[in-house]
Tab-separated table of C-alpha atoms in Angstrom:
chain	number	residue	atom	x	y	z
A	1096	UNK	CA	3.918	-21.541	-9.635
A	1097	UNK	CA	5.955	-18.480	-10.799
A	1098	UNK	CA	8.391	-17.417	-8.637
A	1099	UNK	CA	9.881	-14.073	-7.336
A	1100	UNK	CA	9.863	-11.514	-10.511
A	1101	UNK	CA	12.278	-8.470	-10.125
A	1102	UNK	CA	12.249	-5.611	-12.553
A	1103	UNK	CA	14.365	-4.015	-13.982
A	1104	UNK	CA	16.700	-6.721	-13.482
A	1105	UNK	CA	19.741	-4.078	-14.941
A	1106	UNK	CA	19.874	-0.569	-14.341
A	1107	UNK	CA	22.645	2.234	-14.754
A	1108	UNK	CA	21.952	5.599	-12.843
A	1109	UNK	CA	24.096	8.518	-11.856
A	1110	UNK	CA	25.001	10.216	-8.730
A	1111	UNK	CA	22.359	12.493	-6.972
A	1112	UNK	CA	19.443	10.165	-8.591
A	1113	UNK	CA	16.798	8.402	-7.265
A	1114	UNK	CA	15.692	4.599	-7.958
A	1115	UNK	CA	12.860	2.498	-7.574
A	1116	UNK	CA	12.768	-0.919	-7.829
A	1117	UNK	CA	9.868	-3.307	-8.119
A	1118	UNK	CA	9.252	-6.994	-6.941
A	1119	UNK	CA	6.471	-9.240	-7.174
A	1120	UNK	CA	6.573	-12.109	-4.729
A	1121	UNK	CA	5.061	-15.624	-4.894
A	1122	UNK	CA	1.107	-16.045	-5.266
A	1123	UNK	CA	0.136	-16.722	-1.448
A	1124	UNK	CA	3.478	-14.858	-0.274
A	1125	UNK	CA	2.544	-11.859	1.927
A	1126	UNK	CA	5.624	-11.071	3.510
A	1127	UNK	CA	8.637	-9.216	1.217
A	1128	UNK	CA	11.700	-8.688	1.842
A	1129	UNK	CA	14.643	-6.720	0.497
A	1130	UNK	CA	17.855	-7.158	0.612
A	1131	UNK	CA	21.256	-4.949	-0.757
A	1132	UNK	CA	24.436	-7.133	-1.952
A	1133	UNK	CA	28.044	-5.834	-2.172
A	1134	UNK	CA	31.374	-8.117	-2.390
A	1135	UNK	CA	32.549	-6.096	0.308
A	1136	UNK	CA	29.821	-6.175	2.988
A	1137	UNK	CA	28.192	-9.248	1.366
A	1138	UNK	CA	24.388	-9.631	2.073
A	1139	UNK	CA	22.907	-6.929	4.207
A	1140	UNK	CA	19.180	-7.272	5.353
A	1141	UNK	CA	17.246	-4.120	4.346
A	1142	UNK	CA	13.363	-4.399	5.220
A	1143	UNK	CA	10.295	-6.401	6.009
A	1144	UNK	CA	7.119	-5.543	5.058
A	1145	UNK	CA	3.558	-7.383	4.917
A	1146	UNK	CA	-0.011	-6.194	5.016
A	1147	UNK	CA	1.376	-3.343	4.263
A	1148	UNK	CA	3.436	-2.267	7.079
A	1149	UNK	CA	7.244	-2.534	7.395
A	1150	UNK	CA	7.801	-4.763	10.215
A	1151	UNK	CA	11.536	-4.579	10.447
A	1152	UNK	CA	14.245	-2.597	9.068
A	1153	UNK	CA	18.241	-3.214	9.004
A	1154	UNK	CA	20.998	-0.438	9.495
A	1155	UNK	CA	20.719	1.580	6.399
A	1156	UNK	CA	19.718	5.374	6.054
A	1157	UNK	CA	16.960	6.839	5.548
A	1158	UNK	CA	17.636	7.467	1.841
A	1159	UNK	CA	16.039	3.751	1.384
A	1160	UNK	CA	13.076	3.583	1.525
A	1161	UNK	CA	10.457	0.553	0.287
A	1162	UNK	CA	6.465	0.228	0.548
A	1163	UNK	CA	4.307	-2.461	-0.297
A	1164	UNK	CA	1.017	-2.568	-2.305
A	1165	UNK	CA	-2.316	-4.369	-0.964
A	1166	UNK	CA	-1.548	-7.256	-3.951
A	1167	UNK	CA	1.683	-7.784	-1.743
A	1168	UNK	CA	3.631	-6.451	-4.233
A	1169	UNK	CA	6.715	-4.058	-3.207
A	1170	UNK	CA	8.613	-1.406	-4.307
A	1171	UNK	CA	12.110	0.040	-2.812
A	1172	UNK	CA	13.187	3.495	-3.446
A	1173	UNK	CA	16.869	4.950	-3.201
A	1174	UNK	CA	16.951	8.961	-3.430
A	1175	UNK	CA	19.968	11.067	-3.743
A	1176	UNK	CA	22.508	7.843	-4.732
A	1177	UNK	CA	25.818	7.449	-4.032
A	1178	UNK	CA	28.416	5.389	-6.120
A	1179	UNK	CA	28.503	3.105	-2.599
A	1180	UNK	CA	25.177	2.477	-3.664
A	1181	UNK	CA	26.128	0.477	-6.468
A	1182	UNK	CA	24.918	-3.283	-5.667
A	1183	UNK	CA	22.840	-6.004	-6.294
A	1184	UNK	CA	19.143	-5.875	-4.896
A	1185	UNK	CA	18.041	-8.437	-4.169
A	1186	UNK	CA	13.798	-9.377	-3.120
A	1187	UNK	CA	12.850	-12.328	-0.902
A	1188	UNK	CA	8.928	-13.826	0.133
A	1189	UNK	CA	7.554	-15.677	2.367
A	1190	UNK	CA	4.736	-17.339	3.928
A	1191	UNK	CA	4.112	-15.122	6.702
A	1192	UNK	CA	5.151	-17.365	9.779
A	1193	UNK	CA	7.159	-19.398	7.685
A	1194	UNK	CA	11.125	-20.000	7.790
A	1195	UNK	CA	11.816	-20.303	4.224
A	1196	UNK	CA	12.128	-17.218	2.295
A	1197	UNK	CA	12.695	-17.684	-1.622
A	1198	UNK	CA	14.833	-15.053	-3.667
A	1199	UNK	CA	14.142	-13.416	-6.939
A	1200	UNK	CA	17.128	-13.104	-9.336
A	1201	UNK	CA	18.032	-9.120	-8.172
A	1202	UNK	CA	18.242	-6.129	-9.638
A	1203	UNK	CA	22.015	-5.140	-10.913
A	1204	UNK	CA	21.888	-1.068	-9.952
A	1205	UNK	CA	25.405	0.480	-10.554
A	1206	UNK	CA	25.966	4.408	-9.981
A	1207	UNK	CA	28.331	6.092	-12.186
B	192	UNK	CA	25.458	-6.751	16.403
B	193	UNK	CA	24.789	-10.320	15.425
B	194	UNK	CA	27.616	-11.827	13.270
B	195	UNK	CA	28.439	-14.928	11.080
B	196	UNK	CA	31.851	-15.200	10.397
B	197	UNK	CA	32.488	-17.708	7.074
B	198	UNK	CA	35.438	-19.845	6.478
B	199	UNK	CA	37.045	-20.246	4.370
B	200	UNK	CA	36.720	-17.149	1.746
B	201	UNK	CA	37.809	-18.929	-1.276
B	202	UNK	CA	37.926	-22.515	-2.160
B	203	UNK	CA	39.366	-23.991	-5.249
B	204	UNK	CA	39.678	-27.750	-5.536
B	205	UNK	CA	39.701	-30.608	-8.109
B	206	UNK	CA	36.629	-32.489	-9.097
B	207	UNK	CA	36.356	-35.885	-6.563
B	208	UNK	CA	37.646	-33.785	-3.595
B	209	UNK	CA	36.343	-33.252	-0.374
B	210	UNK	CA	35.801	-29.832	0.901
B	211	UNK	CA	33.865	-28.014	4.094
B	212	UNK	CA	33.002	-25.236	4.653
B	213	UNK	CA	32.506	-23.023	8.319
B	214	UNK	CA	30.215	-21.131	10.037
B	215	UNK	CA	29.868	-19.506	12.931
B	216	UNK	CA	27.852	-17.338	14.640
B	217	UNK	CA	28.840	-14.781	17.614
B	218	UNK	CA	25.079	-15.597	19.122
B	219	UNK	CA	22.066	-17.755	18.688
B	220	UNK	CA	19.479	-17.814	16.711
B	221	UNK	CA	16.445	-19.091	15.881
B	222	UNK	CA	17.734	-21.488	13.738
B	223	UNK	CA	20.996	-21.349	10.635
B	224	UNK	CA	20.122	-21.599	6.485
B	225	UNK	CA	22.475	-22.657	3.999
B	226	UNK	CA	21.908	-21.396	0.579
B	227	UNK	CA	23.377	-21.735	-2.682
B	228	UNK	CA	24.115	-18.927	-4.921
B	229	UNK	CA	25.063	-18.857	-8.691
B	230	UNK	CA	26.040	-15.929	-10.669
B	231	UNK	CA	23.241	-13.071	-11.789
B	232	UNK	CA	20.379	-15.225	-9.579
B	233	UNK	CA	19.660	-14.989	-5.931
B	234	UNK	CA	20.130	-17.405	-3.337
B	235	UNK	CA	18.455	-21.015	-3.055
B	236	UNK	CA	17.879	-22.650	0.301
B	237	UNK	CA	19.999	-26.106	0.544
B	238	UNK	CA	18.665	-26.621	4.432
B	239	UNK	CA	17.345	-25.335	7.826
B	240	UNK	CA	19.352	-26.683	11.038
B	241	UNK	CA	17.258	-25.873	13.949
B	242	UNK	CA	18.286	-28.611	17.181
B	243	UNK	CA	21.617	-27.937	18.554
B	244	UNK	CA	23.671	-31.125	17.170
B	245	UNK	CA	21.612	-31.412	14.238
B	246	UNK	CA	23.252	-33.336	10.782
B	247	UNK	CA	21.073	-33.272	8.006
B	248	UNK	CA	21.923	-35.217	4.489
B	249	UNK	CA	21.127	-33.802	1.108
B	250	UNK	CA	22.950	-36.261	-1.546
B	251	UNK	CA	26.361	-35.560	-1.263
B	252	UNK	CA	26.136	-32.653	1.290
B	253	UNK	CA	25.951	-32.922	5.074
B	254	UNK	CA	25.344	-30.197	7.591
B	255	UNK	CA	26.043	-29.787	10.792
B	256	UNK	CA	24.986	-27.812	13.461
B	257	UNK	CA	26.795	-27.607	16.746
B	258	UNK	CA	25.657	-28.347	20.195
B	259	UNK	CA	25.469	-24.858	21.288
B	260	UNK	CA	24.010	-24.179	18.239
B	261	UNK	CA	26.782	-21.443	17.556
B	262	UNK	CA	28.886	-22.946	14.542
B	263	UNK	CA	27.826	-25.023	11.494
B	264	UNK	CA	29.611	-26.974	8.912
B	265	UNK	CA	28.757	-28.139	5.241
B	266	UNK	CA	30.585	-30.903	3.840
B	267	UNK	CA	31.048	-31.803	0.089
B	268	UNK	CA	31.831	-35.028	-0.664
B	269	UNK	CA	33.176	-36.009	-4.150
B	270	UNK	CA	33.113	-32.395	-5.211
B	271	UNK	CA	31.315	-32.032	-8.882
B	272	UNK	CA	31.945	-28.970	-11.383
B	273	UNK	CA	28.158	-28.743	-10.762
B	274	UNK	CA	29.069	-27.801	-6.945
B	275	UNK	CA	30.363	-24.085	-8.432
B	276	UNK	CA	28.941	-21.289	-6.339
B	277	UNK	CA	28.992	-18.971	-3.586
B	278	UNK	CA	27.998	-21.041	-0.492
B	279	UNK	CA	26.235	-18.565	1.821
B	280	UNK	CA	25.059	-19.372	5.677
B	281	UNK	CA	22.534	-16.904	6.961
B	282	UNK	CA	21.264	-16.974	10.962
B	283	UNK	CA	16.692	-16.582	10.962
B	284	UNK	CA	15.776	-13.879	13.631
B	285	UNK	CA	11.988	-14.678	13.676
B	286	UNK	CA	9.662	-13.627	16.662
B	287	UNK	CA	7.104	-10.556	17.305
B	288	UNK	CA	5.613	-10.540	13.418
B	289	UNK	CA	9.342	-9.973	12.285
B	290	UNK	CA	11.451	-12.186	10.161
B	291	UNK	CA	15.662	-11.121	9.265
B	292	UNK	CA	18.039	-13.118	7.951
B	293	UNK	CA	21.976	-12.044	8.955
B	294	UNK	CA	24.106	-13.468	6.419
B	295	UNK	CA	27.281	-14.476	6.502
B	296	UNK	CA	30.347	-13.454	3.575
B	297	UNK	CA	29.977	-16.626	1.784
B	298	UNK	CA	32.384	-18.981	1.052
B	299	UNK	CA	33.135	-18.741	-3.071
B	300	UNK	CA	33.803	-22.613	-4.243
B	301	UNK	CA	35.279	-23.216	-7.913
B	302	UNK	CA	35.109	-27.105	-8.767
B	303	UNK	CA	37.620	-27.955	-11.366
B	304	UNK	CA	36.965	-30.542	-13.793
């Protein structure tokens, strides 16, 4: 069974732009989550979604955005970035009503 | 705020060592994950602890979860260069169609051959 595909995996963008990443969870998975990276804050839960519906979202603004596709695929969108922005993304599924979630390898944004 | 506070940051120690590694939480949750990260991937799942008091084996780890199912531990016995990573523990907040992990720092372990 493949597992958790991210794309891009790299990806170099300047202040003021906008981002959107992709991520394609496990066959069967329904539930996606994201998740944003830094070594300062560490890992730093960012949104649920499944069936198409965000069902929980952590403390960031409202410049992040996500929304996922009826093949349970997802997409997160950062507009008007900011070098703090700079991270690793990284894309979790599940079974919904399971425990374990498993991670795709993240997408590497830095903001120049 | 839910918190996990990890100890220690940075770990450096000689192959055949023992080592552990701390967790703990500032509240409960549903139950505590320890995962395994390696440069440029994401995390893998070592282990769920759910029952306060809880050890679970996995070859030459052992975790712990305390009574009040606040703190954890993970010890490494007979440390391997193959051990190299950033240990992460991460409290589950599942109920009402919602699922969140809270994640601690990590604890960054270099095994020296």
């Amino acid at each position: 069974k493949a597992g958790v595909t991210q794309t891009p995996r790299y990806l170099i963008k300047t202040r003021g732009q906008q981002v959107t990443l992709s991520c394609s969870p496990i066959s069967g998975h329904r539930s996606v989550s994201w998740y944003q990276q830094t070594p300062g804050q560490g890992l730093q839960f960012l949104f649920e979604y499944f069936s198409e519906t965000q069902r929980n979202k952590g403390n960031f603004p409202g410049r992040f955005s996500g929304r996922q596709f009826s093949n349970s695929r997802s997409e997160m969108n950062v507009s008007t970035l900011e070098l703090g922005d700079s991270a690793l993304y990284l894309c979790a599924s599940r079974v919904v009503g399971a425990d374990t979630q498993y991670f795709g390898p993240g997408t590497r944004l830095t903001v120049l | 705020t839910q918190l996990l506070e990890q100890s220690p940051q940075f770990l450096s120690i000689q192959e055949g060592e023992n080592l552990t590694v701390y967790c703990n939480s500032s509240s409960v949750f549903s139950s505590l994950q320890w995962y395994r990260q390696e440069p440029g991937e994401g995390p893998v799942l070592l282990v769920t602890v759910v029952t306060g008091g809880e050890v679970k084996k996995l070859k030459r780890l052992t975790f712990q979860f305390g009574d009040a199912r606040k703190d954890s531990s993970l010890h490494i016995t007979a440390a391997q260069p193959g051990d190299t990573g950033l240990y992460l523990c991460a409290g589950v907040s599942s109920g009402a169609g919602s699922y969140q992990l809270t994640f601690g720092k990590g604890t960054k372990l270099s095994v020296i051959p």
